[in-house]
CSV table of C-alpha atoms and ligand atoms in Angstrom, one decimal:
chain,number,residue,atom,x,y,z
J,1,MET,CA,-149.6,-24.1,63.7
J,2,SER,CA,-151.6,-27.2,63.1
J,3,VAL,CA,-154.0,-28.2,60.5
J,4,VAL,CA,-156.3,-31.1,61.4
J,5,ILE,CA,-158.9,-32.9,59.3
J,6,VAL,CA,-161.9,-34.4,61.1
J,7,VAL,CA,-163.6,-37.1,59.0
J,8,GLY,CA,-166.2,-39.8,59.5
J,9,ALA,CA,-164.9,-43.3,59.4
J,10,GLN,CA,-168.2,-45.0,58.7
J,11,TRP,CA,-171.4,-44.2,56.7
J,12,GLY,CA,-171.9,-40.7,58.2
J,13,ASP,CA,-173.6,-39.6,61.4
J,14,GLU,CA,-170.7,-40.6,63.5
J,15,GLY,CA,-171.0,-37.6,65.8
J,16,LYS,CA,-168.7,-35.2,64.0
J,17,GLY,CA,-170.7,-32.2,65.3
J,18,LYS,CA,-169.7,-32.8,69.0
J,19,VAL,CA,-166.1,-33.7,68.2
J,20,VAL,CA,-165.6,-30.6,66.0
J,21,ASP,CA,-167.3,-28.5,68.6
J,22,ILE,CA,-164.8,-29.6,71.2
J,23,LEU,CA,-161.7,-29.3,68.9
J,24,ALA,CA,-163.0,-25.9,67.7
J,25,GLU,CA,-162.1,-24.4,71.1
J,26,LYS,CA,-158.4,-24.3,70.0
J,27,ALA,CA,-159.0,-23.6,66.3
J,28,GLU,CA,-159.1,-20.3,64.5
J,29,ALA,CA,-161.2,-21.6,61.7
J,30,VAL,CA,-163.5,-24.5,60.9
J,31,VAL,CA,-163.8,-25.3,57.3
J,32,ARG,CA,-166.3,-27.5,55.4
J,33,TYR,CA,-165.0,-29.0,52.1
J,34,GLY,CA,-167.6,-31.0,50.5
J,35,GLY,CA,-171.3,-32.0,50.3
J,36,GLY,CA,-174.0,-29.6,51.2
J,37,ALA,CA,-177.3,-29.6,53.1
J,38,ASN,CA,-177.3,-33.4,53.0
J,39,ALA,CA,-175.3,-33.2,56.3
J,40,GLY,CA,-177.0,-32.2,59.5
J,41,HIS,CA,-175.7,-31.3,63.0
J,42,THR,CA,-177.9,-30.9,66.0
J,43,LEU,CA,-176.4,-28.4,68.4
J,44,VAL,CA,-178.0,-27.4,71.7
J,45,ILE,CA,-177.3,-24.0,73.1
J,46,GLY,CA,-178.9,-22.9,76.4
J,47,GLY,CA,-181.7,-25.5,75.9
J,48,ARG,CA,-182.5,-24.2,72.4
J,49,LYS,CA,-181.9,-26.6,69.5
J,50,LEU,CA,-180.0,-25.4,66.4
J,51,VAL,CA,-179.7,-27.7,63.4
J,52,THR,CA,-177.1,-26.7,60.8
J,53,HIS,CA,-176.7,-28.4,57.5
J,54,LEU,CA,-174.2,-26.1,55.8
J,55,ILE,CA,-172.5,-24.0,58.4
J,56,PRO,CA,-169.7,-25.9,60.2
J,57,SER,CA,-170.0,-27.0,63.8
J,58,GLY,CA,-167.5,-24.3,64.9
J,59,VAL,CA,-170.4,-21.9,64.8
J,60,LEU,CA,-171.0,-22.2,68.5
J,61,HIS,CA,-167.7,-20.5,69.2
J,62,PRO,CA,-167.9,-16.7,68.6
J,63,GLY,CA,-165.0,-15.3,66.7
J,64,LYS,CA,-164.0,-18.6,65.0
J,65,ALA,CA,-164.2,-18.4,61.2
J,66,CYS,CA,-166.8,-20.7,59.7
J,67,VAL,CA,-165.8,-21.5,56.1
J,68,LEU,CA,-167.7,-23.1,53.3
J,69,GLY,CA,-165.2,-24.3,50.7
J,70,ASP,CA,-165.4,-24.3,46.9
J,71,GLY,CA,-166.0,-28.1,46.9
J,72,MET,CA,-169.4,-27.7,48.5
J,73,VAL,CA,-172.8,-27.5,46.8
J,74,VAL,CA,-174.8,-24.7,48.5
J,75,ASP,CA,-178.5,-24.0,48.4
J,76,PRO,CA,-178.6,-20.2,48.9
J,77,GLN,CA,-182.1,-20.3,50.5
J,78,THR,CA,-181.1,-22.9,53.1
J,79,LEU,CA,-177.9,-21.0,53.8
J,80,LEU,CA,-179.8,-17.8,54.4
J,81,GLU,CA,-182.2,-19.6,56.7
J,82,GLU,CA,-179.3,-21.0,58.7
J,83,ILE,CA,-177.6,-17.7,58.9
J,84,ALA,CA,-180.8,-16.1,60.3
J,85,ALA,CA,-181.3,-19.0,62.8
J,86,CYS,CA,-177.7,-18.5,64.0
J,87,GLN,CA,-177.9,-14.7,64.2
J,88,ASP,CA,-181.2,-15.1,66.1
J,89,ARG,CA,-179.2,-16.9,68.8
J,90,GLY,CA,-176.4,-14.3,68.8
J,91,LEU,CA,-174.1,-16.3,66.7
J,92,LEU,CA,-172.2,-15.2,63.5
J,93,ALA,CA,-172.4,-11.6,64.7
J,94,GLY,CA,-168.9,-10.6,63.7
J,95,GLY,CA,-168.1,-11.6,60.1
J,96,GLU,CA,-167.1,-15.2,61.0
J,97,LEU,CA,-168.9,-16.7,57.9
J,98,LYS,CA,-166.9,-17.1,54.7
J,99,VAL,CA,-168.5,-18.6,51.6
J,100,GLY,CA,-166.4,-19.9,48.7
J,101,GLU,CA,-167.1,-17.9,45.5
J,102,GLY,CA,-166.3,-21.1,43.6
J,103,ALA,CA,-168.8,-23.3,45.5
J,104,HIS,CA,-171.6,-24.7,43.3
J,105,VAL,CA,-175.2,-23.6,43.7
J,106,ILE,CA,-178.2,-25.9,44.2
J,107,LEU,CA,-181.2,-24.6,42.3
J,108,PRO,CA,-184.8,-25.9,42.3
J,109,TYR,CA,-184.3,-27.9,39.1
J,110,HIS,CA,-181.7,-30.0,40.9
J,111,ARG,CA,-184.2,-31.0,43.6
J,112,LEU,CA,-186.9,-31.6,40.9
J,113,VAL,CA,-184.7,-34.1,39.0
J,114,GLU,CA,-183.6,-35.8,42.2
J,115,GLY,CA,-187.1,-36.1,43.5
J,116,LEU,CA,-188.3,-37.7,40.2
J,117,ARG,CA,-185.4,-40.1,40.2
J,118,GLU,CA,-186.0,-41.2,43.7
J,119,GLU,CA,-189.6,-41.8,43.0
J,120,GLN,CA,-188.6,-44.2,40.2
J,121,ARG,CA,-185.7,-46.0,41.8
J,122,LYS,CA,-185.7,-45.3,45.6
J,123,ALA,CA,-182.6,-47.6,45.8
J,124,ILE,CA,-180.0,-45.0,47.0
J,125,GLY,CA,-182.4,-43.2,49.3
J,126,THR,CA,-180.8,-39.8,48.9
J,127,THR,CA,-181.6,-36.9,51.1
J,128,ARG,CA,-183.4,-35.2,48.2
J,129,ARG,CA,-181.5,-32.0,48.7
J,130,GLY,CA,-180.4,-31.9,45.0
J,131,ILE,CA,-176.8,-32.8,45.9
J,132,GLY,CA,-176.2,-35.4,43.1
J,133,PRO,CA,-177.7,-33.3,40.3
J,134,ALA,CA,-175.7,-30.3,41.4
J,135,TYR,CA,-172.5,-32.3,41.3
J,136,GLU,CA,-173.5,-33.7,37.9
J,137,ALA,CA,-173.9,-30.2,36.5
J,138,LYS,CA,-170.4,-29.3,38.0
J,139,VAL,CA,-168.8,-32.3,36.2
J,140,ALA,CA,-170.7,-31.5,33.0
J,141,ARG,CA,-169.2,-28.0,33.2
J,142,ARG,CA,-172.5,-26.3,33.2
J,143,GLY,CA,-172.8,-25.7,37.0
J,144,VAL,CA,-173.8,-22.4,38.6
J,145,ARG,CA,-171.2,-21.1,41.1
J,146,ILE,CA,-171.7,-18.7,43.9
J,147,ARG,CA,-169.9,-15.9,41.9
J,148,ASP,CA,-172.5,-16.3,39.1
J,149,LEU,CA,-175.1,-15.0,41.5
J,150,PHE,CA,-173.5,-11.6,41.0
J,151,ARG,CA,-173.7,-11.8,37.2
J,152,PRO,CA,-177.4,-11.7,36.1
J,153,ALA,CA,-176.7,-12.3,32.4
J,154,ARG,CA,-174.5,-15.3,33.0
J,155,LEU,CA,-176.8,-16.7,35.6
J,156,ARG,CA,-179.8,-16.5,33.2
J,157,GLU,CA,-177.8,-18.1,30.4
J,158,LEU,CA,-176.7,-21.0,32.7
J,159,VAL,CA,-180.1,-21.6,34.0
J,160,THR,CA,-181.5,-21.8,30.5
J,161,GLN,CA,-178.8,-24.1,29.3
J,162,ASN,CA,-179.3,-26.4,32.3
J,163,VAL,CA,-183.1,-26.5,32.0
J,164,ASP,CA,-182.8,-27.1,28.2
J,165,GLU,CA,-180.5,-30.1,28.8
J,166,LEU,CA,-182.6,-31.5,31.7
J,167,SER,CA,-186.1,-31.1,30.2
J,168,PRO,CA,-186.0,-34.3,28.1
J,169,LEU,CA,-184.8,-36.2,31.2
J,170,ILE,CA,-187.5,-34.6,33.4
J,171,LEU,CA,-190.1,-35.7,30.8
J,172,HIS,CA,-188.6,-39.2,30.7
J,173,LEU,CA,-188.9,-39.4,34.4
J,174,GLY,CA,-192.6,-38.5,34.3
J,175,GLY,CA,-192.2,-34.9,35.4
J,176,THR,CA,-193.2,-31.5,33.9
J,177,PRO,CA,-190.3,-29.5,32.5
J,178,PRO,CA,-189.9,-26.0,34.0
J,179,THR,CA,-191.6,-23.1,32.1
J,180,ALA,CA,-189.9,-19.9,31.1
J,181,SER,CA,-191.7,-18.2,34.0
J,182,ASP,CA,-190.4,-20.8,36.5
J,183,GLN,CA,-186.9,-20.1,35.2
J,184,ALA,CA,-187.3,-16.3,35.5
J,185,THR,CA,-188.6,-16.7,39.1
J,186,TRP,CA,-185.6,-19.0,40.0
J,187,VAL,CA,-183.1,-16.5,38.5
J,188,ASP,CA,-184.7,-13.6,40.4
J,189,GLU,CA,-184.7,-15.5,43.7
J,190,ALA,CA,-181.1,-16.6,43.2
J,191,LEU,CA,-180.0,-13.1,42.4
J,192,ALA,CA,-181.8,-11.7,45.5
J,193,ALA,CA,-180.2,-14.5,47.6
J,194,GLY,CA,-176.8,-13.6,46.1
J,195,GLU,CA,-177.1,-10.0,47.2
J,196,ARG,CA,-177.8,-11.1,50.8
J,197,LEU,CA,-174.9,-13.5,50.7
J,198,ARG,CA,-172.5,-11.1,49.1
J,199,PRO,CA,-170.9,-9.8,52.4
J,200,PHE,CA,-169.8,-13.4,53.2
J,201,VAL,CA,-168.5,-14.4,49.8
J,202,CYS,CA,-164.7,-14.5,49.2
J,203,ASP,CA,-161.8,-16.5,47.8
J,204,THR,CA,-161.8,-19.1,50.6
J,205,SER,CA,-158.9,-21.1,49.1
J,206,ARG,CA,-156.7,-18.0,49.5
J,207,TRP,CA,-158.2,-17.2,52.9
J,208,VAL,CA,-157.6,-20.6,54.4
J,209,HIS,CA,-154.1,-20.7,52.8
J,210,ASP,CA,-153.2,-17.3,54.5
J,211,ALA,CA,-154.6,-18.5,57.8
J,212,ILE,CA,-152.4,-21.6,57.7
J,213,VAL,CA,-149.3,-19.6,56.7
J,214,ALA,CA,-150.0,-17.1,59.5
J,215,GLY,CA,-149.7,-20.1,61.9
J,216,LYS,CA,-153.4,-20.4,62.9
J,217,HIS,CA,-154.9,-23.7,64.0
J,218,VAL,CA,-157.3,-24.8,61.2
J,219,LEU,CA,-159.9,-27.6,61.4
J,220,PHE,CA,-161.4,-29.2,58.4
J,221,GLU,CA,-164.8,-30.7,59.0
J,222,GLY,CA,-165.7,-33.6,56.8
J,223,ALA,CA,-169.3,-34.3,55.9
J,224,GLN,CA,-170.8,-37.8,55.7
J,225,GLY,CA,-168.3,-40.6,56.2
J,226,GLY,CA,-165.5,-42.2,54.2
J,227,LEU,CA,-167.6,-45.2,53.2
J,228,LEU,CA,-170.0,-42.9,51.4
J,229,ASP,CA,-167.1,-41.5,49.3
J,230,ILE,CA,-167.9,-41.3,45.5
J,231,ASP,CA,-164.7,-43.1,44.5
J,232,HIS,CA,-163.9,-45.4,47.4
J,233,GLY,CA,-167.2,-45.9,49.2
J,234,THR,CA,-169.8,-48.6,48.7
J,235,TYR,CA,-170.6,-47.4,45.2
J,236,PRO,CA,-173.3,-46.8,43.9
J,237,TYR,CA,-174.7,-46.4,47.4
J,238,VAL,CA,-172.7,-43.3,48.1
J,239,THR,CA,-173.0,-39.6,48.1
J,240,SER,CA,-171.6,-37.5,45.1
J,241,SER,CA,-168.5,-36.0,46.7
J,242,SER,CA,-165.2,-36.9,48.1
J,243,THR,CA,-165.8,-37.6,51.8
J,244,ILE,CA,-162.4,-38.9,52.7
J,245,ALA,CA,-159.6,-36.7,54.1
J,246,ALA,CA,-158.1,-36.1,50.6
J,247,GLY,CA,-161.3,-34.4,49.7
J,248,ALA,CA,-160.3,-31.5,52.1
J,249,CYS,CA,-157.4,-30.5,50.0
J,250,GLN,CA,-159.4,-30.9,46.8
J,251,GLY,CA,-162.5,-29.2,48.1
J,252,VAL,CA,-160.8,-26.2,49.7
J,253,GLY,CA,-157.9,-25.8,47.3
J,254,ILE,CA,-154.9,-26.3,49.6
J,255,GLY,CA,-152.0,-28.7,49.2
J,256,PRO,CA,-151.6,-32.0,51.1
J,257,SER,CA,-148.3,-30.8,52.5
J,258,LYS,CA,-150.2,-28.3,54.7
J,259,ILE,CA,-152.1,-31.1,56.6
J,260,ASP,CA,-150.7,-32.2,59.9
J,261,LYS,CA,-153.2,-34.7,61.2
J,262,VAL,CA,-156.3,-36.6,60.4
J,263,ILE,CA,-158.7,-37.6,63.2
J,264,GLY,CA,-161.4,-40.1,62.3
J,265,ILE,CA,-164.7,-40.5,64.1
J,266,THR,CA,-166.4,-43.8,64.7
J,267,LYS,CA,-169.5,-44.6,66.6
J,268,ALA,CA,-169.3,-47.5,69.1
J,269,TYR,CA,-171.7,-49.3,66.8
J,270,ALA,CA,-172.7,-48.7,63.1
J,271,THR,CA,-175.5,-46.9,61.4
J,272,ARG,CA,-176.4,-46.2,57.8
J,273,VAL,CA,-179.2,-44.1,56.2
J,274,GLY,CA,-180.6,-45.0,52.8
J,275,GLY,CA,-179.7,-48.1,50.7
J,276,GLY,CA,-176.5,-50.0,50.4
J,277,PRO,CA,-174.7,-52.9,52.0
J,278,PHE,CA,-174.6,-53.1,55.8
J,279,PRO,CA,-173.5,-56.6,56.7
J,280,THR,CA,-173.7,-56.1,60.5
J,281,GLU,CA,-177.2,-54.6,60.4
J,282,LEU,CA,-179.5,-55.7,63.2
J,283,HIS,CA,-183.1,-56.3,62.2
J,284,GLY,CA,-186.3,-56.5,64.3
J,285,ASP,CA,-186.3,-55.7,68.0
J,286,ALA,CA,-182.5,-55.7,68.3
J,287,GLY,CA,-182.2,-52.9,65.6
J,288,GLU,CA,-185.1,-51.0,67.0
J,289,ASN,CA,-183.8,-51.1,70.6
J,290,LEU,CA,-180.4,-49.7,69.4
J,291,ARG,CA,-182.1,-47.0,67.3
J,292,LYS,CA,-184.1,-45.9,70.3
J,293,ALA,CA,-181.2,-46.0,72.7
J,294,GLY,CA,-179.0,-44.0,70.4
J,295,GLY,CA,-181.7,-41.6,69.1
J,296,GLU,CA,-180.8,-42.7,65.6
J,297,TYR,CA,-183.0,-40.6,63.4
J,298,GLY,CA,-181.6,-38.4,60.6
J,299,ALA,CA,-181.0,-34.7,61.5
J,300,THR,CA,-181.7,-33.8,57.9
J,301,THR,CA,-184.6,-36.1,56.8
J,302,GLY,CA,-185.8,-37.5,60.1
J,303,ARG,CA,-185.5,-40.9,58.6
J,304,PRO,CA,-184.9,-43.8,61.0
J,305,ARG,CA,-181.3,-44.9,60.6
J,306,ARG,CA,-180.4,-48.5,60.1
J,307,CYS,CA,-178.5,-49.8,63.1
J,308,GLY,CA,-176.1,-52.6,63.7
J,309,TRP,CA,-172.9,-53.8,65.4
J,310,LEU,CA,-169.6,-52.1,64.9
J,311,ASP,CA,-167.9,-53.4,61.7
J,312,LEU,CA,-164.2,-53.4,62.3
J,313,PRO,CA,-163.1,-54.5,58.8
J,314,ALA,CA,-165.3,-51.6,57.5
J,315,LEU,CA,-163.7,-49.2,60.0
J,316,ARG,CA,-160.2,-50.4,59.0
J,317,LEU,CA,-161.1,-49.4,55.4
J,318,GLY,CA,-162.3,-46.0,56.6
J,319,VAL,CA,-159.1,-45.5,58.6
J,320,ARG,CA,-156.9,-46.5,55.6
J,321,LEU,CA,-158.7,-44.4,53.0
J,322,SER,CA,-158.3,-41.2,55.1
J,323,GLY,CA,-154.8,-42.1,56.6
J,324,MET,CA,-156.2,-41.5,60.1
J,325,ASP,CA,-153.7,-40.8,62.9
J,326,GLY,CA,-156.2,-41.0,65.6
J,327,LEU,CA,-159.8,-41.9,66.3
J,328,ALA,CA,-162.6,-40.4,68.4
J,329,LEU,CA,-165.0,-43.0,69.7
J,330,THR,CA,-168.6,-41.7,70.1
J,331,LYS,CA,-171.8,-43.0,71.8
J,332,LEU,CA,-170.0,-45.7,73.9
J,333,ASP,CA,-172.6,-45.0,76.6
J,334,VAL,CA,-175.4,-46.1,74.2
J,335,LEU,CA,-174.2,-49.7,74.3
J,336,GLY,CA,-173.9,-49.7,78.1
J,337,GLY,CA,-177.5,-50.7,78.6
J,338,LEU,CA,-177.2,-53.9,76.5
J,339,PRO,CA,-176.6,-57.3,78.2
J,340,GLU,CA,-174.0,-58.2,75.5
J,341,VAL,CA,-172.1,-56.2,72.9
J,342,SER,CA,-170.8,-57.6,69.7
J,343,ALA,CA,-168.6,-56.4,66.9
J,344,CYS,CA,-167.6,-57.9,63.6
J,345,VAL,CA,-163.8,-58.5,63.7
J,346,ALA,CA,-163.3,-60.1,60.2
J,347,TYR,CA,-165.1,-61.5,57.2
J,348,LYS,CA,-165.0,-65.0,55.8
J,349,LEU,CA,-165.2,-65.3,52.0
J,350,ASP,CA,-164.4,-68.4,49.9
J,351,GLY,CA,-162.4,-69.9,52.7
J,352,ARG,CA,-160.3,-66.8,53.2
J,353,GLU,CA,-160.4,-64.4,56.2
J,354,LEU,CA,-160.7,-60.7,55.2
J,355,ASP,CA,-159.6,-57.9,57.5
J,356,GLU,CA,-161.3,-55.2,55.4
J,357,LEU,CA,-164.8,-54.8,54.0
J,358,PRO,CA,-164.6,-56.1,50.4
J,359,GLN,CA,-165.1,-53.5,47.6
J,360,ASP,CA,-167.1,-55.6,45.2
J,361,PRO,CA,-170.9,-55.5,46.0
J,362,ASP,CA,-171.2,-59.2,45.2
J,363,ASP,CA,-168.4,-60.1,47.5
J,364,VAL,CA,-170.0,-58.0,50.3
J,365,ALA,CA,-173.2,-59.9,49.8
J,366,ARG,CA,-171.5,-63.3,50.1
J,367,ALA,CA,-169.0,-62.4,52.9
J,368,GLU,CA,-169.8,-63.8,56.3
J,369,PRO,CA,-169.1,-61.5,59.3
J,370,VAL,CA,-167.2,-63.1,62.2
J,371,TYR,CA,-168.3,-61.7,65.5
J,372,ALA,CA,-166.6,-61.3,69.0
J,373,SER,CA,-168.7,-60.4,72.0
J,374,TRP,CA,-168.2,-58.5,75.3
J,375,PRO,CA,-170.5,-58.3,78.4
J,376,GLY,CA,-172.5,-55.0,78.7
J,377,TRP,CA,-170.9,-52.4,81.0
J,378,GLY,CA,-173.8,-50.3,82.4
J,379,PRO,CA,-173.9,-46.5,82.8
J,380,ILE,CA,-170.7,-44.7,82.1
J,381,GLY,CA,-171.8,-41.1,81.6
J,382,ASP,CA,-169.7,-39.9,84.6
J,383,ALA,CA,-166.4,-41.4,83.5
J,384,ARG,CA,-163.8,-38.8,82.6
J,385,THR,CA,-160.8,-41.1,82.4
J,386,ILE,CA,-160.3,-44.5,80.7
J,387,ASP,CA,-159.5,-46.0,84.1
J,388,ALA,CA,-162.9,-45.0,85.4
J,389,LEU,CA,-164.6,-47.2,82.7
J,390,PRO,CA,-165.8,-50.7,83.7
J,391,ASP,CA,-163.5,-53.5,82.6
J,392,PRO,CA,-165.6,-54.8,79.6
J,393,ALA,CA,-165.8,-51.2,78.1
J,394,ARG,CA,-162.0,-50.9,78.4
J,395,ARG,CA,-161.5,-54.2,76.7
J,396,TYR,CA,-164.0,-53.2,73.9
J,397,ILE,CA,-162.0,-50.0,73.4
J,398,ASP,CA,-158.7,-51.9,73.4
J,399,ALA,CA,-160.1,-54.3,70.7
J,400,ILE,CA,-161.1,-51.4,68.5
J,401,GLU,CA,-157.8,-49.7,68.8
J,402,ARG,CA,-155.9,-53.0,68.0
J,403,LEU,CA,-158.0,-53.9,65.0
J,404,ALA,CA,-158.4,-50.3,63.6
J,405,GLY,CA,-154.6,-49.9,64.1
J,406,VAL,CA,-154.8,-46.3,65.4
J,407,PRO,CA,-155.1,-44.9,69.0
J,408,PHE,CA,-158.1,-43.0,70.4
J,409,THR,CA,-157.9,-39.3,70.8
J,410,MET,CA,-161.1,-39.1,72.7
J,411,VAL,CA,-164.0,-41.2,73.9
J,412,SER,CA,-167.5,-39.7,74.1
J,413,VAL,CA,-169.7,-41.1,76.9
J,414,GLY,CA,-172.7,-38.8,76.5
J,415,ALA,CA,-174.2,-36.0,74.3
J,416,ASP,CA,-172.9,-33.1,76.5
J,417,ARG,CA,-169.6,-31.5,75.7
J,418,ALA,CA,-168.5,-32.4,79.3
J,419,GLU,CA,-169.3,-36.1,78.8
J,420,THR,CA,-166.0,-36.8,77.1
J,421,ILE,CA,-162.7,-38.6,78.0
J,422,LEU,CA,-159.9,-36.7,76.4
J,423,LEU,CA,-156.8,-38.8,75.8
J,424,ARG,CA,-154.6,-36.9,73.4
J,425,ASP,CA,-154.3,-33.3,72.1
J,426,ALA,CA,-155.6,-33.1,68.5
J,427,PHE,CA,-153.5,-30.1,67.7
K,1,IMP,P1,-177.2,-37.7,48.9
K,1,IMP,O1,-175.9,-37.2,49.6
K,1,IMP,O2,-178.4,-36.9,49.4
K,1,IMP,O3,-177.0,-37.8,47.4
K,1,IMP,O4,-177.5,-39.2,49.4
K,1,IMP,C1,-176.7,-40.3,49.0
K,1,IMP,C2,-176.5,-41.3,50.1
K,1,IMP,O5,-175.7,-40.7,51.2
K,1,IMP,C3,-177.9,-41.7,50.8
K,1,IMP,O6,-177.8,-43.1,51.2
K,1,IMP,C4,-177.9,-40.8,52.0
K,1,IMP,O7,-178.7,-41.4,53.0
K,1,IMP,C5,-176.4,-40.7,52.4
K,1,IMP,N1,-176.1,-39.5,53.1
K,1,IMP,C6,-175.9,-38.3,52.6
K,1,IMP,N2,-175.6,-37.4,53.6
K,1,IMP,C7,-175.6,-38.1,54.7
K,1,IMP,C8,-175.2,-37.7,56.1
K,1,IMP,O8,-174.9,-36.6,56.4
K,1,IMP,N3,-175.3,-38.8,57.0
K,1,IMP,C9,-175.6,-40.0,56.6
K,1,IMP,N4,-175.9,-40.4,55.4
K,1,IMP,C10,-175.9,-39.4,54.4
């Protein structure tokens, strides 16, 4: 039995989908624990593209349970669309999907509030999926949970309470508060969606616990990355959930003693979507070339991602926050075409050298990245062992391992499942 958490070590989009897909081969269940449809995985099956936002990346393996834990915020319509897209491809045909009855529900008024706020401030650059307002409702103890979709009277009462509380805010933000008829429509739609989701809904905390106790391999799939964590990320430029490994226990409802391993994922460079500090960001042609080479456009919003050099002090922070035992390095091939590759190895601030990204935003703004460089290494898509990699690529990997302080479990040298160097067994 082995329970492994897979978590992003940067600002999201590290390539978790591919790594989870590979590890899912040996797992009985793949479990999401936080966030919602702000995440996005592009999966290619038989030449057809499937983009999932809520359903875990284990979906490509028939018979593996795909679990949406209670810590998630779920838009029922998006989930139904995803289920239909999966079933259209012959996936999720055998009761694999399990949806936590305690997960919170995203309703149209969450997206309305978020859209208005983004128009006013734009600073955070959220995915506009209503994630933040749904978590706000949860913490305010007026959230709608999946199990409320089967209780019409309670659902109606909660929607009214939420709209009453949000209407002054909506007006303040320049919007039009929802009418009674809007609310009635939303309730009817949510109840209808609930009926269609009912066969998948269960006590996922108990289900996952029982699977672990029965000796099954269970994989927890983190969403976003540790540096977008609500408590420990680059606040306020973060998402609204706990994206670090500890979030898995909290979000699913299992104890930390059940976890065996934490595998982090880092891209060979760095990207970020939306606002917030990004000290190694490349601007102009350099950033654009990396964006094109890596296909760095959001799977959820299509937004161009900000691109830059690998930030090892930021990676060290990601590794520490999640207590990672191993790392998967992705997109090493993307850097191969460059004449020279750089990475930030430390920061200088007020005459001191820092080995982690500072936490205070003012310090981040003043800290000066210290770079090291390596010559480019050319195409590496055919490499299946570390020894098959050109010398500069090996030295780059060694430097990351040394500065991050954990060994690599796998190195990805292309988008295809086969384009991977496997170094250690995750389970
Ligand atoms: P929210 O999660 O939509 O509230 O967005 C908050 C911040 O997290 C924004 O900067 C988003 O761009 C970022 N974010 C949310 N989800 C992802 C993701 O899956 N990958 C990368 N960034 C994300």
